[in-house]
Amino acid sequence: MLTLGSLGFTAPWLLLGLLALPILWLILRAVPPAPVRRLFPGVILLLGLKDDEQVSDRTPWWLLLLRMLAVAGVIIGLAGPVLNPETEEEAGTGPLLIVIDASWASAADWSARQDALDAALAQATRESRPVALLRLTAPEQPEFQSADAIRARLTGILPAAWEPTDTDMARSADFLPDGPFDTLWLSDGLARASRNAVLSALEGHGAVRVIESPRSLMAMHPAEFDAGNVVLTAQRLGGMGERTISVVAHGVDPSGSPAVLARVPATFPVDSAQASVELSLPSELRARINRFEIEGQRSAGAVSLPDDSLRRREVALIAGREDREGLELLSPLHYLTKALAPTADLLDGSLAEILPANPDVIVLADVATLSEAEEAGLLDWVEKGGMLLRFAGPRLAASDISRAEENPLMPVRLRVGGRTVGGAMSWGEPKELAEFPQDSPFFGLPVTGEVTVSAQVMAQPDPTLADRVIASLSDGTPLVTRKRIGAGQVVLVHVTANAEWSSLPLSGLFVQMLERLSVSSANEAPNAEDLAGTIWQPVSVLNGFGELEKADTLPGVTGEDLAAAPLGSELQPGLYQGEDRSLARNVIGADTQLAAMDWPARIAVTGLERPQETPLSGYLLGLATLLLVADVIASLALSGRLRSAGTTVAGIGLALMLVPQDAPAQSASEEAFAIRAASEVTLAHVLTGDSALDDMAQAGLLGLSETLFFRTSVEPAEPIGVNLETDELAFFPLLYWPVTPDQPTPSDEAYAKLNAYLRSGGMILFDTRDADVARFGASSPNGRKLQALAAPLDIPPLEPIPADHVLTRTFYLLQDFPGRYNVRDVWVEAAPPDAELVEGMPFRNLNDNVTPVVIGGNDWAAAWAMDNRGTPLFPVGRGFAGERQRELAYRFGVNLVMHVLTGNYKSDQVHVPALLDRLGQ
């Protein structure tokens, strides 16, 4: 390639054609233009005369210049001019291996890296160089192929959420092809000891050139909990001036929708690589946080995922006896308090006071007898996910609890009395602990001889006993048993919570066992020994850009790997769930220190920011074409053959048609649609492709809109039919979807819009219009089509409208919801499990979100439909009963729209007196 300043030529030999321009000038100058022809009768007198001296006129100089410029444009355009071409050092002739780190540190400026990679591939295409690609985060055997083949799949190359491990680097060096080749290395800028070995191997094959981003790199350390505050620490690499960043806490609001829960500034002092900030949040808000991130930094390293270590559990401690004065070490709660106080919020009080607070764990130390009310409340709390941890003691051993029959709040039946070993009046020595079984949550914890047991309550042999033992003594007698109840569990430790019956509370194993049971939240990251023998299932993982993705298809990992193994494709950064707790594995650890790569002086390093190569051939050839068209027009004008201005305009128009035009502007119809839909409250219906059904749906929503206008403060605009594939749905509070067996199924893009519409508060009214022949379900073609249409939608569990649902009273008091047909089967979102009817109230407190879907088959649009004069279009029932049914249909439509627009405000307590008065109660 010939380079002249910032301009290069891929075929410079064609420029020799410019030497012919002076000769062409002389030839064109010697040839006169075509003579002008005039009709003149007197010219007959000149016939037969001779003019011995003939002088040829010359072509005008400006026309010659026009032609020279056109020819020069063609010659230069064919020479392949390129603006800002690669330099001599960047060019080459042999095979080219492109090495990319493709780690999380590359994600922040990945688009710029793709541009640099695309430019390198374009240059290789011009130079006919074969290219191979090697990703260090996912090394595979590179194969040389055409640059265009790699360029075609460039968009599918994405950064990983981890760095290349030492194993990855060693495999990459082993995969290098044989023979000479040059290397272009797109580096993430981070120092790695294993990088030098790969660099030496690459230099053994040819020249190595590095492209590296000069921008500073930001990363987040794992969040820590200290003195009631969340401590957030950010780290940077490069740019040592003072800088303030924003750290954002993302999570969900009380309704379950994604939201920013907190935003706090953090400042890097001058010449400091770290910035720390404390965030004070209540425990309820901390529990809803799912990630912290540095705002504006799009990489997995700038994200920190919290786990149970950030959330201090609430633990209630209840003892069966009062502490004896002067004997604090004999208190049943002394060792529990010491073990749990640093990592949990301890609650004190009676069961009646504690249960309404809904703690995570309730500990009963030697509590034997519970009242019926306490037992019922405690059982209900456990079934909803609570954990009841019980310790034995003299009271429990002397009681009759769980003797003949298993108590609901005990995991096993107990023998009378218990067992004492190692005392003066007993046989045998104190018993030691046996190794924990593989299915126990304590599996992997080291068992030492320092823990001995001198007394315990004994479990009755039962068929279920073996499945409920999670720790036992060396002679096989159960030490800890567990039983699951609903979503919660009951655990019994067969010794006391103090040191009277065993030395377990005096050992470090006691704290570790509490952590394994998730009674406390560990502030420090667990080590491999703590997690030995456990399996952890990934719940969600980070991609290279710091976005959370579901991990349903990924296999579980062992606790040892989760604690100590390097991140990679088999252990991705994310949130992992154990049997009773969750752990986060972040890209940046608590001790991670970022360091910049120091390349040897012999390696050429350039930045990502460089002028983009721009081929100019097309522009020059297009300009030459325009000049040649102008030459034709000028020649016709000089010869007198261009007789009208219209011909001139046509020629100019033809020339302009040859110039490429930009893409058309945004369609005005889309803007008009948005303005029309957003200017007023607008109801919409889904276009099904059946013109008769679509017209009926339009008329039905028009009738409902008129009813709303005259009876409520809502003044809707004219309804709109929407195309799910092309139209925006966010403008419409209610979408009426009539179902037919042969209507087309929406595309994946349309379903994505529909799911976003439902999650943002919209409502879809599905109407199968077949209640006269079938009830809700798949017993009709319309019902089967509805199931197929609704399958990809994010629809919550459904139930028939209960008598106390807010739809029965948003505007009118209703118990039936007829349309053209009158069937009671209308389905809405199911009430939450904890929604119970309070004594003295006419309905449950369902002050939650608007139901996203309403499903029925009563053909409501036909009952609502009216023409422009307000005349109903379709008959409903017979006589007065039919008109009454149509009136109830209008009332149901009003309630539906008011429910969408106002939510469940009618469930608030303030409306109870008025509703009771109207109900006559």
Short mmCIF file of C-alpha atoms in Angstrom, two decimals, residues 516-866:
data_model
loop_
_atom_site.label_atom_id
_atom_site.label_comp_id
_atom_site.label_asym_id
_atom_site.label_seq_id
_atom_site.Cartn_x
_atom_site.Cartn_y
_atom_site.Cartn_z
CA ARG A 516 -24.72 -24.36 58.49
CA LEU A 517 -28.28 -24.24 59.83
CA SER A 518 -28.44 -20.58 58.67
CA VAL A 519 -29.23 -19.45 62.18
CA SER A 520 -26.53 -16.81 61.83
CA SER A 521 -25.10 -14.96 58.87
CA ALA A 522 -21.35 -15.28 58.51
CA ASN A 523 -19.62 -11.94 57.97
CA GLU A 524 -16.46 -13.49 56.59
CA ALA A 525 -16.23 -15.39 53.33
CA PRO A 526 -16.28 -19.14 54.05
CA ASN A 527 -13.21 -21.18 53.26
CA ALA A 528 -13.02 -24.56 51.58
CA GLU A 529 -13.08 -26.42 54.89
CA ASP A 530 -16.28 -24.65 55.96
CA LEU A 531 -18.06 -25.71 52.77
CA ALA A 532 -16.53 -29.17 52.43
CA GLY A 533 -19.00 -31.83 51.38
CA THR A 534 -21.76 -29.46 50.23
CA ILE A 535 -23.26 -28.93 46.79
CA TRP A 536 -24.37 -25.48 45.67
CA GLN A 537 -26.79 -24.82 42.82
CA PRO A 538 -26.32 -21.64 40.75
CA VAL A 539 -29.42 -19.42 40.87
CA SER A 540 -28.25 -16.56 38.66
CA VAL A 541 -24.90 -15.74 37.06
CA LEU A 542 -23.29 -12.60 35.66
CA ASN A 543 -22.35 -12.16 32.04
CA GLY A 544 -19.36 -10.08 31.00
CA PHE A 545 -21.39 -6.87 30.95
CA GLY A 546 -22.56 -7.29 34.56
CA GLU A 547 -26.10 -8.40 33.70
CA LEU A 548 -27.77 -11.14 35.74
CA GLU A 549 -28.91 -14.20 33.81
CA LYS A 550 -30.82 -17.27 34.95
CA ALA A 551 -28.72 -20.36 35.66
CA ASP A 552 -31.37 -23.07 35.49
CA THR A 553 -29.35 -25.21 33.07
CA LEU A 554 -26.00 -25.01 34.86
CA PRO A 555 -24.86 -27.91 37.06
CA GLY A 556 -24.18 -27.58 40.77
CA VAL A 557 -20.69 -27.01 42.16
CA THR A 558 -19.01 -28.41 45.24
CA GLY A 559 -18.50 -26.24 48.30
CA GLU A 560 -14.72 -26.56 48.03
CA ASP A 561 -14.75 -25.23 44.46
CA LEU A 562 -17.18 -22.45 45.33
CA ALA A 563 -14.88 -21.24 48.08
CA ALA A 564 -11.47 -21.56 46.45
CA ALA A 565 -11.55 -22.51 42.75
CA PRO A 566 -10.84 -19.75 40.18
CA LEU A 567 -13.76 -18.43 38.17
CA GLY A 568 -14.30 -19.86 34.72
CA SER A 569 -16.85 -21.50 32.49
CA GLU A 570 -17.50 -24.24 35.09
CA LEU A 571 -17.67 -21.80 38.03
CA GLN A 572 -19.20 -18.55 36.86
CA PRO A 573 -19.63 -15.49 39.07
CA GLY A 574 -23.13 -15.35 40.48
CA LEU A 575 -25.41 -16.33 43.33
CA TYR A 576 -25.37 -19.94 44.55
CA GLN A 577 -27.98 -21.59 46.77
CA GLY A 578 -27.15 -24.21 49.37
CA GLU A 579 -29.53 -26.24 51.47
CA ASP A 580 -30.41 -23.37 53.79
CA ARG A 581 -28.41 -20.33 52.71
CA SER A 582 -27.06 -18.52 49.68
CA LEU A 583 -23.51 -17.49 48.80
CA ALA A 584 -22.31 -15.03 46.18
CA ARG A 585 -19.14 -15.56 44.18
CA ASN A 586 -18.12 -12.16 42.80
CA VAL A 587 -15.60 -11.32 40.10
CA ILE A 588 -13.63 -9.17 42.53
CA GLY A 589 -12.78 -10.70 45.89
CA ALA A 590 -12.14 -8.91 49.17
CA ASP A 591 -8.36 -9.14 48.64
CA THR A 592 -8.23 -8.56 44.87
CA GLN A 593 -5.83 -5.84 43.77
CA LEU A 594 -5.89 -4.62 40.17
CA ALA A 595 -2.51 -4.11 38.49
CA ALA A 596 -1.71 -2.83 35.00
CA MET A 597 0.22 -4.95 32.54
CA ASP A 598 3.79 -3.76 31.94
CA TRP A 599 4.62 -4.79 28.38
CA PRO A 600 8.27 -5.15 27.33
CA ALA A 601 9.74 -2.21 25.42
CA ARG A 602 10.08 -4.32 22.27
CA ILE A 603 6.30 -4.78 22.00
CA ALA A 604 4.42 -2.07 20.08
CA VAL A 605 1.35 -0.99 22.12
CA THR A 606 -1.35 1.23 20.62
CA GLY A 607 -4.65 2.47 21.99
CA LEU A 608 -8.16 1.74 20.88
CA GLU A 609 -8.80 5.34 19.91
CA ARG A 610 -7.53 5.84 16.38
CA PRO A 611 -8.97 7.42 13.23
CA GLN A 612 -11.25 4.99 11.47
CA GLU A 613 -10.24 3.74 8.06
CA THR A 614 -12.55 5.15 5.39
CA PRO A 615 -12.49 3.81 1.79
CA LEU A 616 -12.92 6.69 -0.66
CA SER A 617 -13.34 4.77 -3.93
CA GLY A 618 -17.10 4.97 -3.94
CA TYR A 619 -17.14 8.70 -3.30
CA LEU A 620 -14.61 9.46 -6.05
CA LEU A 621 -16.29 7.24 -8.63
CA GLY A 622 -19.64 8.79 -7.80
CA LEU A 623 -18.16 12.27 -8.22
CA ALA A 624 -16.63 11.27 -11.55
CA THR A 625 -20.04 10.01 -12.70
CA LEU A 626 -21.65 13.34 -11.83
CA LEU A 627 -18.90 15.24 -13.70
CA LEU A 628 -19.40 13.09 -16.80
CA VAL A 629 -23.16 13.73 -16.69
CA ALA A 630 -22.43 17.46 -16.39
CA ASP A 631 -20.07 17.17 -19.39
CA VAL A 632 -22.83 15.61 -21.50
CA ILE A 633 -25.26 18.36 -20.56
CA ALA A 634 -22.67 21.10 -21.29
CA SER A 635 -21.75 19.56 -24.66
CA LEU A 636 -25.41 19.42 -25.68
CA ALA A 637 -25.87 23.01 -24.66
CA LEU A 638 -22.84 24.23 -26.68
CA SER A 639 -24.01 22.36 -29.77
CA GLY A 640 -27.48 23.82 -29.55
CA ARG A 641 -29.16 20.47 -29.08
CA LEU A 642 -30.46 21.23 -25.63
CA ARG A 643 -33.57 23.11 -26.73
CA SER A 644 -35.61 23.43 -23.56
CA ALA A 645 -35.13 24.15 -19.94
CA GLY A 646 -37.25 21.09 -19.19
CA THR A 647 -34.60 18.86 -20.73
CA THR A 648 -32.00 20.50 -18.52
CA VAL A 649 -34.05 19.93 -15.43
CA ALA A 650 -34.58 16.28 -16.47
CA GLY A 651 -30.84 15.81 -16.87
CA ILE A 652 -30.11 17.32 -13.51
CA GLY A 653 -32.79 15.13 -11.96
CA LEU A 654 -31.23 12.07 -13.58
CA ALA A 655 -27.88 13.03 -12.12
CA LEU A 656 -29.34 13.48 -8.67
CA MET A 657 -30.96 10.05 -8.88
CA LEU A 658 -27.52 8.52 -9.16
CA VAL A 659 -26.49 9.96 -5.80
CA PRO A 660 -27.16 7.53 -2.89
CA GLN A 661 -29.84 8.80 -0.57
CA ASP A 662 -29.96 8.45 3.21
CA ALA A 663 -32.55 6.28 4.92
CA PRO A 664 -36.01 7.88 5.09
CA ALA A 665 -37.02 9.76 8.19
CA GLN A 666 -39.19 8.20 10.80
CA SER A 667 -42.68 7.55 9.59
CA ALA A 668 -45.10 10.30 10.50
CA SER A 669 -47.84 7.73 11.02
CA GLU A 670 -46.00 6.23 14.03
CA GLU A 671 -45.79 9.64 15.67
CA ALA A 672 -49.46 10.30 14.96
CA PHE A 673 -50.37 6.90 16.50
CA ALA A 674 -48.41 7.71 19.67
CA ILE A 675 -49.99 11.16 20.02
CA ARG A 676 -53.48 9.78 19.48
CA ALA A 677 -53.03 6.95 21.98
CA ALA A 678 -51.35 9.02 24.70
CA SER A 679 -53.44 12.20 24.55
CA GLU A 680 -56.38 10.65 26.48
CA VAL A 681 -57.25 7.42 28.24
CA THR A 682 -57.61 5.03 25.31
CA LEU A 683 -58.92 1.47 25.31
CA ALA A 684 -57.52 -0.94 22.74
CA HIS A 685 -58.31 -4.29 21.21
CA VAL A 686 -56.04 -6.83 19.51
CA LEU A 687 -56.52 -7.12 15.76
CA THR A 688 -57.24 -10.77 15.02
CA GLY A 689 -57.35 -10.66 11.21
CA ASP A 690 -61.11 -11.36 11.23
CA SER A 691 -62.63 -8.07 10.02
CA ALA A 692 -66.10 -8.81 11.43
CA LEU A 693 -64.71 -9.68 14.87
CA ASP A 694 -62.39 -6.66 14.84
CA ASP A 695 -65.32 -4.36 13.98
CA MET A 696 -67.36 -5.84 16.83
CA ALA A 697 -64.48 -5.36 19.29
CA GLN A 698 -64.15 -1.75 18.13
CA ALA A 699 -67.87 -1.15 18.60
CA GLY A 700 -67.82 -2.87 22.00
CA LEU A 701 -65.01 -0.70 23.36
CA LEU A 702 -66.71 2.36 21.87
CA GLY A 703 -69.87 1.49 23.82
CA LEU A 704 -67.86 0.97 27.01
CA SER A 705 -66.04 4.28 26.45
CA GLU A 706 -69.38 6.09 26.08
CA THR A 707 -70.64 4.47 29.29
CA LEU A 708 -67.50 5.58 31.15
CA PHE A 709 -67.88 9.12 29.79
CA PHE A 710 -71.46 9.53 31.06
CA ARG A 711 -71.15 7.67 34.38
CA THR A 712 -67.64 8.38 35.66
CA SER A 713 -64.95 11.05 35.57
CA VAL A 714 -63.06 9.05 32.94
CA GLU A 715 -63.38 10.55 29.45
CA PRO A 716 -61.85 8.01 27.07
CA ALA A 717 -60.83 8.72 23.50
CA GLU A 718 -62.01 6.58 20.61
CA PRO A 719 -60.74 2.99 20.94
CA ILE A 720 -57.85 1.79 18.80
CA GLY A 721 -57.13 -1.58 17.23
CA VAL A 722 -53.50 -2.58 17.76
CA ASN A 723 -51.19 -4.82 15.78
CA LEU A 724 -49.09 -6.76 18.30
CA GLU A 725 -46.17 -6.97 15.86
CA THR A 726 -45.79 -3.27 15.03
CA ASP A 727 -47.67 -1.09 17.54
CA GLU A 728 -46.50 0.10 20.94
CA LEU A 729 -48.70 -1.21 23.79
CA ALA A 730 -47.54 0.98 26.68
CA PHE A 731 -50.12 3.70 25.91
CA PHE A 732 -53.14 1.53 26.73
CA PRO A 733 -54.33 0.65 30.26
CA LEU A 734 -56.62 -2.14 29.00
CA LEU A 735 -56.21 -4.51 26.06
CA TYR A 736 -59.27 -6.50 24.95
CA TRP A 737 -58.25 -9.72 23.18
CA PRO A 738 -61.05 -11.73 21.54
CA VAL A 739 -59.94 -15.28 20.82
CA THR A 740 -60.63 -17.21 17.62
CA PRO A 741 -59.31 -20.67 16.73
CA ASP A 742 -57.58 -19.53 13.54
CA GLN A 743 -55.99 -16.23 14.56
CA PRO A 744 -52.20 -16.07 14.06
CA THR A 745 -49.84 -16.69 16.96
CA PRO A 746 -47.71 -13.63 17.82
CA SER A 747 -43.96 -13.68 17.22
CA ASP A 748 -41.32 -13.83 19.97
CA GLU A 749 -40.83 -10.06 19.67
CA ALA A 750 -44.55 -9.49 20.13
CA TYR A 751 -44.59 -11.73 23.21
CA ALA A 752 -41.67 -9.78 24.64
CA LYS A 753 -43.73 -6.59 24.25
CA LEU A 754 -46.76 -8.26 25.82
CA ASN A 755 -44.78 -9.47 28.84
CA ALA A 756 -43.28 -6.00 29.31
CA TYR A 757 -46.80 -4.56 29.07
CA LEU A 758 -48.12 -6.92 31.77
CA ARG A 759 -45.18 -6.29 34.10
CA SER A 760 -45.60 -2.52 33.81
CA GLY A 761 -49.20 -2.57 35.04
CA GLY A 762 -51.25 -3.23 31.91
CA MET A 763 -54.21 -5.57 31.83
CA ILE A 764 -55.35 -8.00 29.12
CA LEU A 765 -58.99 -9.13 29.00
CA PHE A 766 -59.06 -12.49 27.20
CA ASP A 767 -62.52 -13.29 25.85
CA THR A 768 -63.06 -16.74 24.28
CA ARG A 769 -66.74 -15.76 23.50
CA ASP A 770 -67.87 -19.37 23.91
CA ALA A 771 -69.57 -19.42 27.31
CA ASP A 772 -72.79 -20.51 25.64
CA VAL A 773 -71.20 -23.83 24.59
CA ALA A 774 -68.23 -24.36 26.94
CA ARG A 775 -66.90 -23.28 30.30
CA PHE A 776 -63.34 -22.08 30.98
CA GLY A 777 -60.71 -24.55 29.79
CA ALA A 778 -59.68 -26.49 26.71
CA SER A 779 -63.08 -28.02 25.98
CA SER A 780 -63.63 -25.76 22.97
CA PRO A 781 -61.48 -24.68 20.00
CA ASN A 782 -61.36 -21.15 21.40
CA GLY A 783 -60.25 -22.45 24.79
CA ARG A 784 -57.47 -24.53 23.26
CA LYS A 785 -56.34 -21.52 21.21
CA LEU A 786 -56.32 -19.40 24.37
CA GLN A 787 -54.02 -21.89 26.08
CA ALA A 788 -51.62 -21.74 23.13
CA LEU A 789 -51.72 -17.93 23.01
CA ALA A 790 -51.18 -17.48 26.75
CA ALA A 791 -48.45 -20.10 27.22
CA PRO A 792 -45.48 -17.74 26.50
CA LEU A 793 -46.95 -14.96 28.67
CA ASP A 794 -45.73 -14.26 32.20
CA ILE A 795 -49.09 -14.90 33.84
CA PRO A 796 -49.33 -15.50 37.63
CA PRO A 797 -51.48 -18.27 39.19
CA LEU A 798 -55.17 -17.72 38.56
CA GLU A 799 -58.42 -18.39 40.41
CA PRO A 800 -62.12 -17.68 39.81
CA ILE A 801 -63.08 -14.22 41.01
CA PRO A 802 -63.70 -14.63 44.76
CA ALA A 803 -66.68 -12.94 46.34
CA ASP A 804 -64.46 -10.40 48.11
CA HIS A 805 -62.28 -9.49 45.11
CA VAL A 806 -61.88 -5.77 44.53
CA LEU A 807 -63.46 -6.12 41.06
CA THR A 808 -66.77 -6.67 42.85
CA ARG A 809 -66.73 -3.13 44.26
CA THR A 810 -64.36 -0.78 42.37
CA PHE A 811 -67.37 1.32 41.23
CA TYR A 812 -70.50 -0.82 41.31
CA LEU A 813 -71.24 -3.62 43.79
CA LEU A 814 -71.36 -6.78 41.68
CA GLN A 815 -71.46 -10.52 42.18
CA ASP A 816 -71.94 -11.53 38.53
CA PHE A 817 -69.97 -10.45 35.47
CA PRO A 818 -72.16 -11.18 32.43
CA GLY A 819 -71.63 -10.19 28.83
CA ARG A 820 -73.71 -11.49 25.99
CA TYR A 821 -73.63 -14.73 27.98
CA ASN A 822 -73.90 -15.09 31.74
CA VAL A 823 -71.44 -17.63 33.16
CA ARG A 824 -69.76 -17.11 36.54
CA ASP A 825 -66.39 -18.55 35.42
CA VAL A 826 -64.22 -15.42 35.22
CA TRP A 827 -60.58 -15.87 36.25
CA VAL A 828 -58.16 -13.36 37.79
CA GLU A 829 -54.81 -13.43 39.58
CA ALA A 830 -54.95 -15.65 42.66
CA ALA A 831 -54.84 -14.02 46.08
CA PRO A 832 -51.60 -14.39 48.06
CA PRO A 833 -51.47 -17.39 50.45
CA ASP A 834 -51.38 -15.15 53.53
CA ALA A 835 -54.52 -13.20 52.60
CA GLU A 836 -56.98 -14.18 55.32
CA LEU A 837 -60.34 -12.83 56.33
CA VAL A 838 -60.10 -10.87 59.56
CA GLU A 839 -62.97 -11.25 61.96
CA GLY A 840 -65.42 -8.38 61.63
CA MET A 841 -64.34 -7.51 58.07
CA PRO A 842 -66.55 -8.19 55.01
CA PHE A 843 -63.56 -8.93 52.77
CA ARG A 844 -59.87 -9.75 52.87
CA ASN A 845 -57.21 -7.04 52.62
CA LEU A 846 -55.99 -7.60 49.05
CA ASN A 847 -54.21 -4.27 48.69
CA ASP A 848 -51.79 -5.58 46.09
CA ASN A 849 -51.20 -5.06 42.37
CA VAL A 850 -53.82 -4.95 39.65
CA THR A 851 -54.52 -8.38 38.20
CA PRO A 852 -52.60 -8.51 34.90
CA VAL A 853 -55.14 -10.73 33.14
CA VAL A 854 -58.87 -11.37 33.27
CA ILE A 855 -60.08 -14.47 31.43
CA GLY A 856 -63.64 -15.44 30.55
CA GLY A 857 -65.94 -16.33 27.70
CA ASN A 858 -69.00 -14.12 28.16
CA ASP A 859 -68.50 -12.15 24.89
CA TRP A 860 -68.41 -8.78 26.63
CA ALA A 861 -67.69 -6.75 23.48
CA ALA A 862 -70.96 -7.92 21.90
CA ALA A 863 -72.87 -6.80 24.99
CA TRP A 864 -71.10 -3.42 25.06
CA ALA A 865 -71.27 -2.79 21.30
CA MET A 866 -73.26 0.24 20.11
#
